[in-house]
Coordinates of C-alpha atoms and ligand atoms in Angstrom, one line a residue:
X152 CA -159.2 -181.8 -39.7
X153 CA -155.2 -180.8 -39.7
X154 CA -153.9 -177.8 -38.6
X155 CA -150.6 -177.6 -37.4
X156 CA -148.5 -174.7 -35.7
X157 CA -145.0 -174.0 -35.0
X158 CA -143.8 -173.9 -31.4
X159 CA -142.6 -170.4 -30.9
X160 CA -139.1 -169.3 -32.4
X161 CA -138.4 -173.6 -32.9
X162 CA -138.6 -175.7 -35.6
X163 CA -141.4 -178.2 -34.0
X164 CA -144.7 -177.9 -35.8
X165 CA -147.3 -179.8 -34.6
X166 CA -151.0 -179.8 -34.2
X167 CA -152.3 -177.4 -31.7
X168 CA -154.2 -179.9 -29.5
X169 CA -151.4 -182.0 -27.6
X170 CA -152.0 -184.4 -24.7
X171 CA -151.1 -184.0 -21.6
X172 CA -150.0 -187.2 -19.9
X173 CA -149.8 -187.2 -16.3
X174 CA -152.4 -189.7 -16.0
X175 CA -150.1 -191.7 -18.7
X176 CA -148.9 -194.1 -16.1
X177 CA -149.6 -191.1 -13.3
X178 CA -149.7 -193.4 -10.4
X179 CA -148.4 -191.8 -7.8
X180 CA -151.0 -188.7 -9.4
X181 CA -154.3 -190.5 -9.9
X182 CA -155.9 -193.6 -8.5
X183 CA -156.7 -196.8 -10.4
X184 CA -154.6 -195.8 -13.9
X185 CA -155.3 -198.9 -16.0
X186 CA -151.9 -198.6 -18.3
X187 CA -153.9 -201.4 -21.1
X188 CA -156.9 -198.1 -21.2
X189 CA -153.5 -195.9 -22.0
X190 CA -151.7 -197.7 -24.3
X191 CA -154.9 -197.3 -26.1
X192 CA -155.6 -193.9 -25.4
X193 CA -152.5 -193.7 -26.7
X194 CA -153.4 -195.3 -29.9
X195 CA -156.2 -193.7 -30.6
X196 CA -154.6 -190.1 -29.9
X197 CA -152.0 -191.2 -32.2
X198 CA -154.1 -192.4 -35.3
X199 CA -156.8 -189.4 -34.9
X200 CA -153.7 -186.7 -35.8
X201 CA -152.6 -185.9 -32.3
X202 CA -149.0 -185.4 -32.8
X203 CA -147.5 -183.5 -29.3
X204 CA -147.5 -185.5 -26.0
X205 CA -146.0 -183.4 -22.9
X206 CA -144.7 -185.7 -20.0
X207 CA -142.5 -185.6 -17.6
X208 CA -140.4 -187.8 -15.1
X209 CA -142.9 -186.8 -12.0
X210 CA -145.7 -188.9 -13.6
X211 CA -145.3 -191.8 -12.5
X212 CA -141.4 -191.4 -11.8
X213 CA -140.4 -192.7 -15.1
X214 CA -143.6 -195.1 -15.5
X215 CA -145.0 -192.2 -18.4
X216 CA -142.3 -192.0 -19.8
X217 CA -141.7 -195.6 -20.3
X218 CA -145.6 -196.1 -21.4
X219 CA -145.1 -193.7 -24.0
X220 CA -141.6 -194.7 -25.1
X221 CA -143.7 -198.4 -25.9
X222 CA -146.4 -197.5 -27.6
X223 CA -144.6 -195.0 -30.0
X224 CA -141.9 -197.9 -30.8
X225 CA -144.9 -200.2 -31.4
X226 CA -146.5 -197.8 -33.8
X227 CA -143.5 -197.1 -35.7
X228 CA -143.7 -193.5 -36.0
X229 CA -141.6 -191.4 -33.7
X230 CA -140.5 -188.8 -36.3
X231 CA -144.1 -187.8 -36.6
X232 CA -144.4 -187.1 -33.1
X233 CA -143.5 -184.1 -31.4
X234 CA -142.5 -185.3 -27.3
X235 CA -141.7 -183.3 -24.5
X236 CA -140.7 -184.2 -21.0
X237 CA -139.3 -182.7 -18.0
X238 CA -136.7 -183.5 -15.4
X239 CA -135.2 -181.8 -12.4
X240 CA -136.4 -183.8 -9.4
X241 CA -134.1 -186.6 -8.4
X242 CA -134.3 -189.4 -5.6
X243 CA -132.1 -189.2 -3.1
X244 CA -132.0 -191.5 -0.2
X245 CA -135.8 -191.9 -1.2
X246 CA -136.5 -188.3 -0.9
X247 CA -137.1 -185.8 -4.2
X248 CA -134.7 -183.4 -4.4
X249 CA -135.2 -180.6 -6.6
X250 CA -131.5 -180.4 -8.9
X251 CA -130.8 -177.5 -11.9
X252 CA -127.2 -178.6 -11.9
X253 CA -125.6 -178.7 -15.2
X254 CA -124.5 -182.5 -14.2
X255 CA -127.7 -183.6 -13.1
X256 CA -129.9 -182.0 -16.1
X257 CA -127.3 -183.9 -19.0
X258 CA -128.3 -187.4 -16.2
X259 CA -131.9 -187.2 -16.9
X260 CA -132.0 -186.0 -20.5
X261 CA -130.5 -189.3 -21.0
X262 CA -132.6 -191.2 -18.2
X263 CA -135.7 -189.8 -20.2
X264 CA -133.9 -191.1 -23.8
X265 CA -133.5 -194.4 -22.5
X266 CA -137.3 -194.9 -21.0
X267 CA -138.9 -193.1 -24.1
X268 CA -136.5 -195.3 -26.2
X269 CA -135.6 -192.3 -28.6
X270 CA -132.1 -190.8 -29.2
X271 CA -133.6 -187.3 -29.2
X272 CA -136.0 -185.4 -27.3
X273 CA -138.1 -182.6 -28.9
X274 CA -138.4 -180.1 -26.0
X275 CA -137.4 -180.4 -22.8
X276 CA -138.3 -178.6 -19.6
X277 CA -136.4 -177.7 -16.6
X278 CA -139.4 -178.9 -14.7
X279 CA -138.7 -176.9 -11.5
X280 CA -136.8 -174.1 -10.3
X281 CA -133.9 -175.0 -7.6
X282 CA -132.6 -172.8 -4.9
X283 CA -129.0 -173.0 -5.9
X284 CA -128.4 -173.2 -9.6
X285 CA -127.9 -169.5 -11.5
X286 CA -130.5 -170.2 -14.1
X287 CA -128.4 -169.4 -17.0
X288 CA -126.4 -172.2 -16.2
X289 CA -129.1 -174.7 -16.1
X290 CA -130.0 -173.4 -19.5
X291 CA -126.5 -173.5 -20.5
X292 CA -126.4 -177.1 -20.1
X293 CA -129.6 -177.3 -21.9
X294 CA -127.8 -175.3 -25.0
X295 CA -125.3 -177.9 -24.9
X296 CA -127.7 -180.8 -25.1
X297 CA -129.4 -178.9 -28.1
X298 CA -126.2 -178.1 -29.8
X299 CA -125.8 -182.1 -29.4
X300 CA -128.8 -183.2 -30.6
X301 CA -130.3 -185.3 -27.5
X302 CA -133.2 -181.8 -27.1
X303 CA -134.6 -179.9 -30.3
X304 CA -136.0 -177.2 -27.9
X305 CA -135.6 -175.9 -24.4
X306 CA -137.9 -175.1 -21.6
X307 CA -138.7 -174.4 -18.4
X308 CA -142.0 -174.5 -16.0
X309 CA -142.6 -173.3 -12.7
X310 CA -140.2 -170.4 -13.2
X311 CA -141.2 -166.9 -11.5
X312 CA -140.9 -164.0 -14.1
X313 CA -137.5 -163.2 -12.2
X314 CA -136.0 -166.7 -12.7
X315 CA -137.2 -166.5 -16.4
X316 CA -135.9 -163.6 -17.7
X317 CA -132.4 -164.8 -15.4
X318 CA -132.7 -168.0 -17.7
X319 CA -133.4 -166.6 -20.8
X320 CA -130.3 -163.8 -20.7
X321 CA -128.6 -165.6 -23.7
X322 CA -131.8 -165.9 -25.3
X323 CA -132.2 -169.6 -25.3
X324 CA -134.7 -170.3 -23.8
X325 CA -138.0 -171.3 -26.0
X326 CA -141.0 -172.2 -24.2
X327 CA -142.2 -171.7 -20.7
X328 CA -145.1 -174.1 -19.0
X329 CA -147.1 -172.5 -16.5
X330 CA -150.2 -172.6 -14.6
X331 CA -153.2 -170.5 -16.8
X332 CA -157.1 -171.1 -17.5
X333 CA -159.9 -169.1 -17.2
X334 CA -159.6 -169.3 -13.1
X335 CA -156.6 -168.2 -13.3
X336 CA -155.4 -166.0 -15.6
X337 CA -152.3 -164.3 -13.6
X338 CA -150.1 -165.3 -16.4
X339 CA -151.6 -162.8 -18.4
X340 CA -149.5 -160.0 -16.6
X341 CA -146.7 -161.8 -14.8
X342 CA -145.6 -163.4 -18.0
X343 CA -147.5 -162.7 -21.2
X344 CA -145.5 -158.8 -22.0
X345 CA -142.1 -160.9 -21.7
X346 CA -142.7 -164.2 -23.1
X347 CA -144.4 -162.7 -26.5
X348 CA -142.0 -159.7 -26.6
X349 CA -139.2 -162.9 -26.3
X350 CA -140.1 -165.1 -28.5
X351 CA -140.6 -167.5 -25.9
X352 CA -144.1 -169.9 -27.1
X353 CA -146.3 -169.9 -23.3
X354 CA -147.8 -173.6 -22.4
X355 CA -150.6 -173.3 -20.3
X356 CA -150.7 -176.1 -17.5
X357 CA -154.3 -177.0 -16.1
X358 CA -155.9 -175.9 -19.3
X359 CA -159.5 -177.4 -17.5
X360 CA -158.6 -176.4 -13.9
X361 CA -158.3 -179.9 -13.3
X362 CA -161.3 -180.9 -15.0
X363 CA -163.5 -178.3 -13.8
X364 CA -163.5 -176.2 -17.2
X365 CA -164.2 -179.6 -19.1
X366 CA -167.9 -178.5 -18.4
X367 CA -169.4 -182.1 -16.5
X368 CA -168.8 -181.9 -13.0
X369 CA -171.5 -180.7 -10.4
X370 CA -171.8 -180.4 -7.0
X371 CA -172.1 -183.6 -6.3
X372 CA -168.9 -184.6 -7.6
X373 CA -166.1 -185.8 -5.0
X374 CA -162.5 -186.3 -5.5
X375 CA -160.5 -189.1 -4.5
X376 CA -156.9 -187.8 -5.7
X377 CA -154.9 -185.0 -5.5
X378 CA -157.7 -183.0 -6.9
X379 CA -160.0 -183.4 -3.2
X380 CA -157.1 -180.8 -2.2
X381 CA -158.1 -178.1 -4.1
X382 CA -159.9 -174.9 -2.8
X383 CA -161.2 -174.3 -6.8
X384 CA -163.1 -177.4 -6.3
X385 CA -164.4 -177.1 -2.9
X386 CA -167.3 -175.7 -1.0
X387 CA -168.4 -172.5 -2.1
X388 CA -165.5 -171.7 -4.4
X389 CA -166.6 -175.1 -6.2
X390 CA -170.1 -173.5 -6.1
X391 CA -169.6 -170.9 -7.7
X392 CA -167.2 -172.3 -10.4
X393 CA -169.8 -174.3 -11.9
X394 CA -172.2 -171.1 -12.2
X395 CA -169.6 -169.8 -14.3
X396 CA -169.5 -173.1 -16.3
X397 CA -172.9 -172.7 -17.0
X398 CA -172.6 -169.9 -18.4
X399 CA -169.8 -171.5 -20.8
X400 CA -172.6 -173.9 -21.7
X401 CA -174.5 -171.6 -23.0
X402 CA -172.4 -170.3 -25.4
X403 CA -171.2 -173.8 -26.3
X404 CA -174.7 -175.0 -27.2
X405 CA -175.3 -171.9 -29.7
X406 CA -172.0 -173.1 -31.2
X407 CA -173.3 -176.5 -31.0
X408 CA -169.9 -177.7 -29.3
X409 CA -169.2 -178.4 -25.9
X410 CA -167.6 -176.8 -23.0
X411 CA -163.9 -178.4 -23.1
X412 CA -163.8 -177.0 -26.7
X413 CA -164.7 -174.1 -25.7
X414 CA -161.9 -173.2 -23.7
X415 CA -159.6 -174.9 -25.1
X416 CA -160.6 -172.8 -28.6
X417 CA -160.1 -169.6 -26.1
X418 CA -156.7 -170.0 -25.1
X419 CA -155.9 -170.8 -28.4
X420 CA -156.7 -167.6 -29.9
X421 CA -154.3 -165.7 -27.1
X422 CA -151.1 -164.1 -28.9
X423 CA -148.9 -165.3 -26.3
X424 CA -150.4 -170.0 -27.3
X425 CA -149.5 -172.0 -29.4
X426 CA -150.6 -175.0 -28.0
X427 CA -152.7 -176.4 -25.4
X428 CA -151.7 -180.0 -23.7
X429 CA -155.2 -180.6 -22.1
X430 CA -155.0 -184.4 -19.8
X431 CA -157.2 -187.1 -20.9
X432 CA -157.9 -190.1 -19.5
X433 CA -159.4 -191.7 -21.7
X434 CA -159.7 -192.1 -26.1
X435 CA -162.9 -190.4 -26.1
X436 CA -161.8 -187.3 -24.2
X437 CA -158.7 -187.3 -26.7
X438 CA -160.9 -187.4 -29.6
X439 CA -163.2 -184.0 -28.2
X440 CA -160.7 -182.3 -27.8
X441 CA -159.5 -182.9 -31.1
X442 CA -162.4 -181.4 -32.1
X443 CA -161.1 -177.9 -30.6
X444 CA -159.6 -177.4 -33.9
X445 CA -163.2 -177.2 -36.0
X446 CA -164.2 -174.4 -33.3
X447 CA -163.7 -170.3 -34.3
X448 CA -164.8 -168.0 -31.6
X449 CA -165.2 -164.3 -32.7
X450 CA -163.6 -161.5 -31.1
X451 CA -167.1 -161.2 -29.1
X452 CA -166.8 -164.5 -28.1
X453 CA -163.8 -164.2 -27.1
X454 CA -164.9 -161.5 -25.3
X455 CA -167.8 -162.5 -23.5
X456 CA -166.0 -165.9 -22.1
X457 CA -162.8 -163.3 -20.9
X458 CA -165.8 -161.2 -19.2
X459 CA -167.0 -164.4 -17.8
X460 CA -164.1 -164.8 -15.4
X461 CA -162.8 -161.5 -15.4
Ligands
LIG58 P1 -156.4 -180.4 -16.9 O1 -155.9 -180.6 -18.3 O2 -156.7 -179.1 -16.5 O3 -157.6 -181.4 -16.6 C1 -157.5 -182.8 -17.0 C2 -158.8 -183.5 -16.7 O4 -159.9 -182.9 -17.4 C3 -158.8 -184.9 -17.0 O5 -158.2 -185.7 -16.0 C4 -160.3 -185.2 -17.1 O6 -160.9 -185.3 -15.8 C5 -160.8 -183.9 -17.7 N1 -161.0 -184.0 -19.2 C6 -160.1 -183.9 -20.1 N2 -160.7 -183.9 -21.4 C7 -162.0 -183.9 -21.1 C8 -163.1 -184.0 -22.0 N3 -163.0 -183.9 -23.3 N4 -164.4 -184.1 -21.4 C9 -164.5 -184.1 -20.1 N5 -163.5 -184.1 -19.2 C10 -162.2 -184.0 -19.7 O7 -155.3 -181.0 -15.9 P2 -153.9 -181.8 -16.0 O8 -154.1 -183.0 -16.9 O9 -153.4 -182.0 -14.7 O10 -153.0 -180.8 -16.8 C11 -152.7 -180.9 -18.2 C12 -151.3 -181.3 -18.4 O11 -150.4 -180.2 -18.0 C13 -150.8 -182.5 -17.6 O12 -151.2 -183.7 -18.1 C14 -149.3 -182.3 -17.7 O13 -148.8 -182.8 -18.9 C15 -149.2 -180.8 -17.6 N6 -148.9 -180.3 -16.2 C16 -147.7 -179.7 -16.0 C17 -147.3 -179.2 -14.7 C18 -146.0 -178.6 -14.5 O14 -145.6 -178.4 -13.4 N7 -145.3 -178.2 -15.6 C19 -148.3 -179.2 -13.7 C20 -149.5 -179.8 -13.9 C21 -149.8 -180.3 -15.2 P3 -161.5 -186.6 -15.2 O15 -160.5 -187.2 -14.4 O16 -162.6 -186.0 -14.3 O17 -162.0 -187.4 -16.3

């Protein structure tokens, strides 16, 4: 099944199920990434209609990028893809350093060109805020790189609603990526009134809480990543997330679907998405989610899920 959107005010269009790809060569993220298992998640994504990866230096400090940039030459097909990445973090005397300098930014747009072996980058984030750079100069230099042609489309993640609206004063900016899902659903105040009166197309980050909302952990489950870190997914918190999973469930098998799609369906149907970038880990995860665009919730659906986690 195709469906395909457009990414806010820009000209990408692409189908509304994207992957996320942290664990795309996310070693310093996750244990045990097998890069042969994605290269062919990868493949499979690819040849089942998924058409929007989202990246970033950070995963794997280049090693995503790299993954990615080899498989789509292999495949012969990068105008059909849309790809975003994100910079801002550079290595200094083996430390990361957070940098929004107009200098730096144009450095890593082309960094990210040359591993994703591409002369032009569909969207671009300014992956973190810094302390020093005003952020409509960071943006600026992002304008500049548009105007150019190395970015189609600019955006920035981890911004407070302050440092956004400071970004966007000329208007440039077009998507934001932030942390939302049915746990945590701040965005829905601190950004949601700007962002759709702006034009600005709002990426939700941790679409499954980690995992959580993809409906097959229990209490049993352990973590041996970055994940064993997280209060969501410890203790009595954990605890009572699954209840509220199970109740997901039950919706999901009247729909005869399953939990993942679910959600991802839900934040779909928000004014403020356009597109969800849910990680997978492997080609069978890729393909259900894919199967998020057969799913239509009605508004009392949508309704009873949003009571859910109210
Ligand atoms: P997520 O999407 O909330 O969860 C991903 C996890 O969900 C996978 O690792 C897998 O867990 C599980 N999963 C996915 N599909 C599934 C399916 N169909 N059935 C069962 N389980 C499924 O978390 P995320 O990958 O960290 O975040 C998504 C993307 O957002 C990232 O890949 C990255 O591109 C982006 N991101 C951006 C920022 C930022 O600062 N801008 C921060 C974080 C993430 P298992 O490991 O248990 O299989």
């Amino acid at each position: 099944m195709s469906k395909k959107v457009r990414i806010g005010n820009t000209d990408l269009v692409v189908n509304p199920i994207g992957l996320g790809a942290n664990a795309i060569g996310g070693h310093n993220l996750y244990n045990g990434i097998d890069e042969q298992l994605n290269r062919e998640l990868l493949r499979t994504a690819i040849n089942e209609g998924l058409d929007y990866i989202d990246t970033a230096f950070t995963y794997g400090m280049g090693r995503s990028e790299e993954i990615i940039g080899e498989v789509v030459n292999e495949m012969g097909n990068r105008q059909g893809l849309t790809i975003a990445t994100k910079g801002t973090q550079r290595i200094v005397d083996g430390e990361r350093v957070i940098d929004n300098s107009p200098a730096y930014l144009r450095e890593t747009v082309d960094a990210s060109l040359k591993r994703l072996q591409t002369d032009y980058i569909d969207l671009f984030y300014i992956h973190y805020p810094d302390e020093n750079t005003p952020k409509y100069e960071a943006v600026g230099a992002l304008k500049e790189l548009k105007d150019s042609g190395k970015i189609r489309a600019i955006g920035v993640s981890n911004f407070s609603p302050e440092q956004l609206k400071e970004a966007n004063q000329d208007g440039y900016v077009d998507v934001l990526q932030g942390h939302y899902n049915l746990l945590n659903r701040q965005a829905e105040t601190d950004y949601f009134p700007y962002t759709i009166a702006n034009n600005i197309s709002f990426v939700p980050y941790f679409p499954f809480a980690s995992g959580l909302l993809a409906g097959k952990y229990t209490k049993d489950t352990t973590f041996d990543d970055f994940r064993k870190n997280m209060p969501h997914l410890q203790g009595e918190a954990f605890e009572q997330n699954l209840a509220k999973v199970e109740k997901l469930r039950v919706i999901a098998n009247d729909k005869q679907t399953e939990v993942s799609n679910l959600v991802l369906a839900w934040y779909l149907a928000q004014d403020a998405i356009d597109t969800v970038i849910p990680g997978a880990k492997t080609p069978k995860q890729v393909i259900r989610n894919l199967k998020t665009l057969e799913l239509q919730l009605t508004p009392a659906e949508m309704e009873t899920i949003g009571r859910i986690f109210s």
